Amino acid sequence: MRTYHCFWLLFWAGQPHQSFLTPLSKRTSGFPEKEKVLVLSGNSRRDLHRSKRSWMWNQFFLLEEYTGTDYQYVGKLHSDQDKGDGSLKYILSGDGAGDLFIINENTGDIQATKRLDREEKPVYILRAQAINRRTGRPVEPESEFIIKIHDINDNEPMFTKDVYNASIPEMSDVGTFVVQVTATDADDPTYGNSAKVVYSILQGQPYFSVESETGIIKTALLNMDRENREQYQVVIQAKDMGGQMGGLSGTTTVNITLTDVNDNPPRFPQSTYQFRAPESTPPDSPVGRIKANDADVDENAEIEYSITEGDGYDMFGITTDKDTQEGIITVKKALDFENKNLYILKVEATNTHVDPRFLYLGPFKDSATVRIQVEDVDEPPVFSRPAYIMEVKEDVPINSVIGTVTAQDPDAAKNPVKYSVDRHTDMDRVFNINSGNGSIFTSKPLDRETLLWHNITVIAAEINNPKQSSRVPVFIKVLDVNDNAPEFAMFYETFVCENAKAEQLIQTLSAVDKDDSYSGHQFSFSLAPEAASSSNFTLQDNRDNTAGIFTRKTRYNRHEMSTYFLPVVISDNDYPIQSSTETVTIRVCACDHRGKMLSCNAEALIHPTGLSTGALIAILLCIIILLVTVVLFTALRRQRKKEPLIISKEDIRDNIVSYNDEGGGEEDTQAFDIGTLRNPEAIDDNKLRRDIVPETLFMPRRTATARDNTDVRDFINQRLKENDTDPTAPPYDSLATYAYEGNGSVAESLSSLESVTTDGDQDYDYLSDWGPRFKKLADMYGAMDSDKDS
């Protein structure tokens, strides 16, 4: 039966129906004349015949954005099992049931409690059911119905971008596509015209237009020129309701830029340009700049300059500065005021990128005349050559001329020139030059073997203006002269075995020559005349710049002759012939039967890896020097330990004895006790000398006691001898000799202080004759004598 009921619901859903909705004035008010009723039908399982039903709905419609104060009435649910006695209860479930949609469980009336927005949710699917209040069992199967939200025009069109940016080439044809704008409307496009958008242009006419249905913006004016106006701002409006009155609208801004095309040729602002260039301007240096103006930009404004004609076509060139699009005129060759002082050029400026569409406007190039005036300057002298190469034989006499340099003043004045050698390039002053005619001559002897090439610099300066000078390099090659005799290629020291046989080769000789031979060296070897007949060896010239030494006899005795010195004469074949005598040292050695050396006097030959005699002597000398250094260092350290206590610059080697009054003389001091000299037994072991540093490393050396009444002189000499032989004694002594005085002395006191006690009268009047300074002294002592007499 459930399947049967479902069939009827689907059937009614497909039937045409009229949808309207009338809100109730009050929640408890009655239903409208034609209210929306959804009939829930159900039959007994035993009753299979159809029953008469009321009009059935399965869909409700509700207007969005309801602004009333009461709940919005949606519709009514009704079951054919409802007898009106309140035994049935209606239940609602699904989207928003109980919150957004409520149902009167007795009557089945459905109401919307909130304001609905179709753009948030356009359809709500709910399920309705009627149950028996007493048993709680459903009397009808659960039925599903739909509440659709009817749209109203409450959303204005919105563009996908707030600002559009577009660009088109200038001079475009009318109707050229620029950009397409798009606006969307959130309203229901299937219901009415709320979402039907129409485009229109509010700002930007008459330059641009927009298609009302598609939003495509096109050009509307012919030949729009970027050079006149580059930026355009267009305002586009989108309006719904098909553009009718009351529709909502939105706007957007479109910024349109005209891009450049090459529709303007370059033009020089003036027809003639004037420049000046000193004749001293070096090649590739700029003379001036010219510029042709082009209203276009970027690559369309790129210009290429060229010199098309003129009398300076080969003297000047022009290049383009890529940053400023200026033409830079440069010097190609050296200028000469004396030859030509005015050049006239025709310069052409051409666009590098030409658009064929605009060739009808005329040629995209322009030309101008350039006049270049050459200015005269005081130029330095110019040498006839950029460099000079000279040759001279090494045996040429001093002051011989080897060549001449020439320089002239290029100016019209033709000032005289003087020459000199840059001494920084000829520090040894080997060459000199005549300041008037530029002839170079030698001032010192030459030697090719010492220096083959001499590179000097010659300076030419104007006599009237020495600052105007120029330089030229001079390369002087020293030619060889046969002035060196050949010599051995190395030092030859060989040996011969005692058991050698006659005609045995013992050494091969070769020679070298410092001179240069163009045809190659050819040396000849021979024994010196004094050794040719009496020598024990023979020499054979191999004719290939080598020679061999052979034994003349059989067997040699090293005990009879241990070393032979063989003089060899070497000659060359150049002119004049040079020869030298070289010596070959031949030692006689003991050898085995195979000719291997066993022993001989030349230890260096036997032990090639051993030390020579000179090396051994050098090692012994180093050892001796090292030992002497150690001994001296030890002696200095010992002397440093015994330095005196008195080390200042005011070192005094004497003992100073102070007396306050007349007393016992030397008995009052501790420096020297004459009693000790008389009686050596009374020496105090605890008293140390005060004039030297106390020696702690050596104990005081005690000496034998002298006999009583020993003579003082003998005693002192004995002590002096002992200190001279004592290694621990200091390097200096304090020696004081006294004749005994004081108490018990036969000579009594020698002090002048005691003279005042004598009975003899003293006359001091003679002091008055010495001057006013001594007169006061005479009066003082004279007064003392008067007091004494009284």
Short mmCIF file of N, CA and C in Angstrom, two decimals, residues 2-98:
data_model
loop_
_atom_site.label_atom_id
_atom_site.label_comp_id
_atom_site.label_asym_id
_atom_site.label_seq_id
_atom_site.Cartn_x
_atom_site.Cartn_y
_atom_site.Cartn_z
N ARG A 2 2.07 1.18 0.67
CA ARG A 2 2.96 2.34 0.69
C ARG A 2 3.41 2.69 -0.72
N THR A 3 3.65 1.69 -1.49
CA THR A 3 4.04 1.93 -2.88
C THR A 3 2.91 2.59 -3.64
N TYR A 4 1.74 2.24 -3.37
CA TYR A 4 0.59 2.83 -4.02
C TYR A 4 0.46 4.29 -3.68
N HIS A 5 0.57 4.61 -2.40
CA HIS A 5 0.47 6.02 -1.99
C HIS A 5 1.57 6.84 -2.62
N CYS A 6 2.80 6.34 -2.67
CA CYS A 6 3.92 7.07 -3.27
C CYS A 6 3.64 7.36 -4.73
N PHE A 7 3.06 6.48 -5.39
CA PHE A 7 2.73 6.70 -6.78
C PHE A 7 1.82 7.90 -6.93
N TRP A 8 0.85 8.03 -6.08
CA TRP A 8 -0.07 9.19 -6.19
C TRP A 8 0.64 10.48 -5.89
N LEU A 9 1.57 10.44 -5.00
CA LEU A 9 2.31 11.68 -4.72
C LEU A 9 3.11 12.13 -5.93
N LEU A 10 3.81 11.22 -6.57
CA LEU A 10 4.58 11.57 -7.76
C LEU A 10 3.66 12.01 -8.88
N PHE A 11 2.49 11.41 -8.97
CA PHE A 11 1.57 11.78 -10.02
C PHE A 11 1.13 13.22 -9.87
N TRP A 12 0.80 13.60 -8.68
CA TRP A 12 0.34 14.97 -8.45
C TRP A 12 1.46 15.97 -8.58
N ALA A 13 2.67 15.46 -8.33
CA ALA A 13 3.78 16.41 -8.49
C ALA A 13 3.97 16.80 -9.93
N GLY A 14 3.58 15.91 -10.83
CA GLY A 14 3.76 16.23 -12.24
C GLY A 14 2.59 17.00 -12.83
N GLN A 15 1.55 17.24 -12.08
CA GLN A 15 0.41 17.95 -12.62
C GLN A 15 0.63 19.45 -12.56
N PRO A 16 0.08 20.16 -13.55
CA PRO A 16 0.17 21.63 -13.49
C PRO A 16 -0.66 22.15 -12.34
N HIS A 17 -0.14 23.22 -11.73
CA HIS A 17 -0.84 23.78 -10.59
C HIS A 17 -0.52 25.25 -10.51
N GLN A 18 -1.37 25.90 -9.77
CA GLN A 18 -1.21 27.33 -9.55
C GLN A 18 -0.65 27.53 -8.17
N SER A 19 0.40 28.33 -8.10
CA SER A 19 1.04 28.57 -6.80
C SER A 19 0.81 29.99 -6.40
N PHE A 20 0.23 30.18 -5.26
CA PHE A 20 0.08 31.52 -4.70
C PHE A 20 0.17 31.37 -3.20
N LEU A 21 0.40 32.48 -2.55
CA LEU A 21 0.59 32.42 -1.11
C LEU A 21 0.00 33.68 -0.53
N THR A 22 -0.86 33.50 0.46
CA THR A 22 -1.48 34.63 1.13
C THR A 22 -1.13 34.56 2.59
N PRO A 23 -0.33 35.47 3.11
CA PRO A 23 0.05 35.42 4.53
C PRO A 23 -1.16 35.69 5.39
N LEU A 24 -1.16 35.11 6.57
CA LEU A 24 -2.23 35.33 7.53
C LEU A 24 -2.00 36.63 8.25
N SER A 25 -3.09 37.29 8.59
CA SER A 25 -2.94 38.53 9.36
C SER A 25 -2.54 38.22 10.78
N LYS A 26 -2.99 37.13 11.30
CA LYS A 26 -2.63 36.67 12.63
C LYS A 26 -2.32 35.20 12.56
N ARG A 27 -1.56 34.75 13.56
CA ARG A 27 -1.20 33.35 13.57
C ARG A 27 -2.43 32.46 13.79
N THR A 28 -3.42 32.95 14.49
CA THR A 28 -4.60 32.13 14.83
C THR A 28 -5.77 32.37 13.90
N SER A 29 -5.56 33.18 12.90
CA SER A 29 -6.66 33.49 12.00
C SER A 29 -6.96 32.31 11.09
N GLY A 30 -8.06 32.38 10.43
CA GLY A 30 -8.46 31.29 9.54
C GLY A 30 -7.65 31.27 8.28
N PHE A 31 -7.88 30.30 7.47
CA PHE A 31 -7.13 30.10 6.24
C PHE A 31 -7.74 30.92 5.13
N PRO A 32 -7.00 31.21 4.14
CA PRO A 32 -7.56 31.95 3.00
C PRO A 32 -8.56 31.07 2.25
N GLU A 33 -9.16 31.73 1.28
CA GLU A 33 -10.22 31.04 0.56
C GLU A 33 -9.67 29.81 -0.15
N LYS A 34 -8.52 29.95 -0.76
CA LYS A 34 -7.87 28.82 -1.40
C LYS A 34 -6.53 28.64 -0.73
N GLU A 35 -6.54 27.80 0.23
CA GLU A 35 -5.28 27.59 0.94
C GLU A 35 -4.57 26.38 0.36
N LYS A 36 -3.25 26.42 0.59
CA LYS A 36 -2.41 25.33 0.08
C LYS A 36 -2.48 24.18 1.07
N VAL A 37 -2.97 23.07 0.57
CA VAL A 37 -3.17 21.93 1.43
C VAL A 37 -2.42 20.75 0.83
N LEU A 38 -1.62 20.10 1.67
CA LEU A 38 -0.96 18.87 1.28
C LEU A 38 -1.68 17.74 1.99
N VAL A 39 -2.41 16.90 1.20
CA VAL A 39 -3.23 15.85 1.78
C VAL A 39 -2.40 14.60 1.91
N LEU A 40 -2.37 14.07 3.11
CA LEU A 40 -1.69 12.80 3.37
C LEU A 40 -2.75 11.72 3.35
N SER A 41 -2.75 10.83 2.40
CA SER A 41 -3.79 9.78 2.27
C SER A 41 -3.22 8.45 2.69
N GLY A 42 -4.07 7.61 3.24
CA GLY A 42 -3.67 6.27 3.61
C GLY A 42 -4.91 5.37 3.70
N ASN A 43 -4.84 4.15 3.30
CA ASN A 43 -5.94 3.20 3.33
C ASN A 43 -5.55 1.99 4.13
N SER A 44 -6.58 1.23 4.49
CA SER A 44 -6.34 -0.01 5.20
C SER A 44 -5.74 -1.01 4.23
N ARG A 45 -4.93 -1.86 4.81
CA ARG A 45 -4.26 -2.84 3.96
C ARG A 45 -5.31 -3.80 3.37
N ARG A 46 -6.44 -3.90 4.06
CA ARG A 46 -7.45 -4.83 3.54
C ARG A 46 -8.36 -4.16 2.54
N ASP A 47 -8.38 -2.83 2.54
CA ASP A 47 -9.25 -2.11 1.62
C ASP A 47 -8.42 -1.68 0.44
N LEU A 48 -8.61 -2.30 -0.74
CA LEU A 48 -7.78 -2.05 -1.91
C LEU A 48 -8.45 -1.12 -2.89
N HIS A 49 -9.64 -0.61 -2.60
CA HIS A 49 -10.29 0.25 -3.58
C HIS A 49 -9.92 1.70 -3.28
N ARG A 50 -9.92 2.53 -4.34
CA ARG A 50 -9.57 3.94 -4.21
C ARG A 50 -10.68 4.67 -3.49
N SER A 51 -10.27 5.69 -2.76
CA SER A 51 -11.25 6.53 -2.06
C SER A 51 -11.12 7.95 -2.59
N LYS A 52 -12.09 8.70 -2.39
CA LYS A 52 -12.13 10.07 -2.86
C LYS A 52 -11.22 10.93 -1.99
N ARG A 53 -10.40 11.74 -2.61
CA ARG A 53 -9.42 12.56 -1.87
C ARG A 53 -9.64 14.03 -2.23
N SER A 54 -9.07 14.88 -1.38
CA SER A 54 -9.06 16.31 -1.67
C SER A 54 -7.91 16.61 -2.63
N TRP A 55 -7.86 17.89 -3.02
CA TRP A 55 -6.75 18.34 -3.92
C TRP A 55 -5.42 18.22 -3.18
N MET A 56 -4.41 17.58 -3.80
CA MET A 56 -3.15 17.28 -3.12
C MET A 56 -2.01 18.13 -3.69
N TRP A 57 -1.13 18.50 -2.79
CA TRP A 57 0.07 19.30 -3.16
C TRP A 57 1.31 18.52 -2.74
N ASN A 58 2.37 18.70 -3.44
CA ASN A 58 3.66 18.22 -2.93
C ASN A 58 4.74 19.30 -3.04
N GLN A 59 4.32 20.55 -3.27
CA GLN A 59 5.30 21.64 -3.40
C GLN A 59 4.66 22.92 -2.95
N PHE A 60 5.43 23.69 -2.10
CA PHE A 60 5.00 25.01 -1.63
C PHE A 60 5.95 26.07 -2.19
N PHE A 61 5.45 27.28 -2.37
CA PHE A 61 6.25 28.42 -2.82
C PHE A 61 6.19 29.51 -1.78
N LEU A 62 7.40 30.13 -1.56
CA LEU A 62 7.50 31.15 -0.52
C LEU A 62 8.34 32.29 -1.05
N LEU A 63 7.88 33.50 -0.84
CA LEU A 63 8.60 34.67 -1.33
C LEU A 63 9.74 35.02 -0.38
N GLU A 64 10.91 35.31 -0.98
CA GLU A 64 12.08 35.65 -0.14
C GLU A 64 11.95 37.08 0.38
N GLU A 65 12.79 37.35 1.38
CA GLU A 65 12.90 38.69 1.95
C GLU A 65 11.56 39.22 2.45
N TYR A 66 10.79 38.34 3.16
CA TYR A 66 9.51 38.77 3.73
C TYR A 66 9.77 39.80 4.82
N THR A 67 9.03 40.91 4.78
CA THR A 67 9.29 42.02 5.71
C THR A 67 8.16 42.21 6.71
N GLY A 68 7.21 41.30 6.77
CA GLY A 68 6.09 41.45 7.70
C GLY A 68 6.50 41.21 9.14
N THR A 69 5.60 41.60 10.08
CA THR A 69 5.89 41.45 11.50
C THR A 69 5.51 40.06 12.00
N ASP A 70 4.51 39.43 11.35
CA ASP A 70 4.09 38.10 11.78
C ASP A 70 4.85 37.04 11.00
N TYR A 71 4.66 35.80 11.53
CA TYR A 71 5.24 34.68 10.80
C TYR A 71 4.59 34.57 9.45
N GLN A 72 5.37 34.14 8.47
CA GLN A 72 4.88 34.01 7.10
C GLN A 72 4.24 32.63 6.93
N TYR A 73 3.00 32.65 6.47
CA TYR A 73 2.27 31.41 6.30
C TYR A 73 2.75 30.70 5.05
N VAL A 74 3.02 29.40 5.20
CA VAL A 74 3.55 28.63 4.08
C VAL A 74 2.45 27.76 3.47
N GLY A 75 1.77 26.96 4.28
CA GLY A 75 0.75 26.06 3.75
C GLY A 75 0.20 25.18 4.87
N LYS A 76 -0.54 24.13 4.46
CA LYS A 76 -1.23 23.30 5.45
C LYS A 76 -1.07 21.84 5.07
N LEU A 77 -0.83 21.01 6.10
CA LEU A 77 -0.81 19.57 5.93
C LEU A 77 -2.14 19.00 6.43
N HIS A 78 -2.65 18.05 5.67
CA HIS A 78 -3.91 17.44 6.07
C HIS A 78 -3.94 15.99 5.65
N SER A 79 -4.40 15.13 6.56
CA SER A 79 -4.53 13.70 6.29
C SER A 79 -5.99 13.33 6.15
N ASP A 80 -6.26 12.44 5.24
CA ASP A 80 -7.65 12.02 5.07
C ASP A 80 -8.13 11.15 6.23
N GLN A 81 -7.18 10.84 7.17
CA GLN A 81 -7.56 10.09 8.35
C GLN A 81 -7.97 11.01 9.49
N ASP A 82 -7.74 12.35 9.21
CA ASP A 82 -8.06 13.33 10.25
C ASP A 82 -9.58 13.54 10.26
N LYS A 83 -10.24 13.18 11.40
CA LYS A 83 -11.69 13.33 11.55
C LYS A 83 -12.05 14.63 12.23
N GLY A 84 -11.01 15.40 12.57
CA GLY A 84 -11.29 16.67 13.24
C GLY A 84 -11.50 16.53 14.72
N ASP A 85 -11.28 15.37 15.31
CA ASP A 85 -11.48 15.19 16.73
C ASP A 85 -10.20 15.36 17.54
N GLY A 86 -9.11 15.79 16.90
CA GLY A 86 -7.85 16.04 17.62
C GLY A 86 -7.10 14.78 17.96
N SER A 87 -7.46 13.67 17.34
CA SER A 87 -6.76 12.44 17.68
C SER A 87 -5.43 12.30 16.92
N LEU A 88 -5.27 13.13 15.90
CA LEU A 88 -4.02 13.05 15.12
C LEU A 88 -3.07 14.19 15.49
N LYS A 89 -1.82 13.90 15.31
CA LYS A 89 -0.77 14.90 15.58
C LYS A 89 0.14 14.97 14.36
N TYR A 90 0.39 16.22 13.88
CA TYR A 90 1.24 16.42 12.71
C TYR A 90 2.68 16.74 13.13
N ILE A 91 3.59 16.05 12.50
CA ILE A 91 5.02 16.22 12.82
C ILE A 91 5.76 16.63 11.55
N LEU A 92 6.68 17.61 11.68
CA LEU A 92 7.48 18.13 10.55
C LEU A 92 8.96 17.89 10.82
N SER A 93 9.67 17.39 9.84
CA SER A 93 11.12 17.17 9.94
C SER A 93 11.78 17.53 8.62
N GLY A 94 13.08 17.69 8.65
CA GLY A 94 13.83 18.05 7.44
C GLY A 94 14.54 19.38 7.59
N ASP A 95 14.84 20.06 6.46
CA ASP A 95 15.62 21.29 6.46
C ASP A 95 14.89 22.38 7.21
N GLY A 96 15.46 22.85 8.30
CA GLY A 96 14.91 23.97 9.05
C GLY A 96 13.69 23.66 9.84
N ALA A 97 13.29 22.39 9.98
CA ALA A 97 12.10 22.05 10.73
C ALA A 97 12.32 22.33 12.20
N GLY A 98 11.31 22.96 12.83
CA GLY A 98 11.39 23.30 14.24
C GLY A 98 12.11 24.59 14.51
#
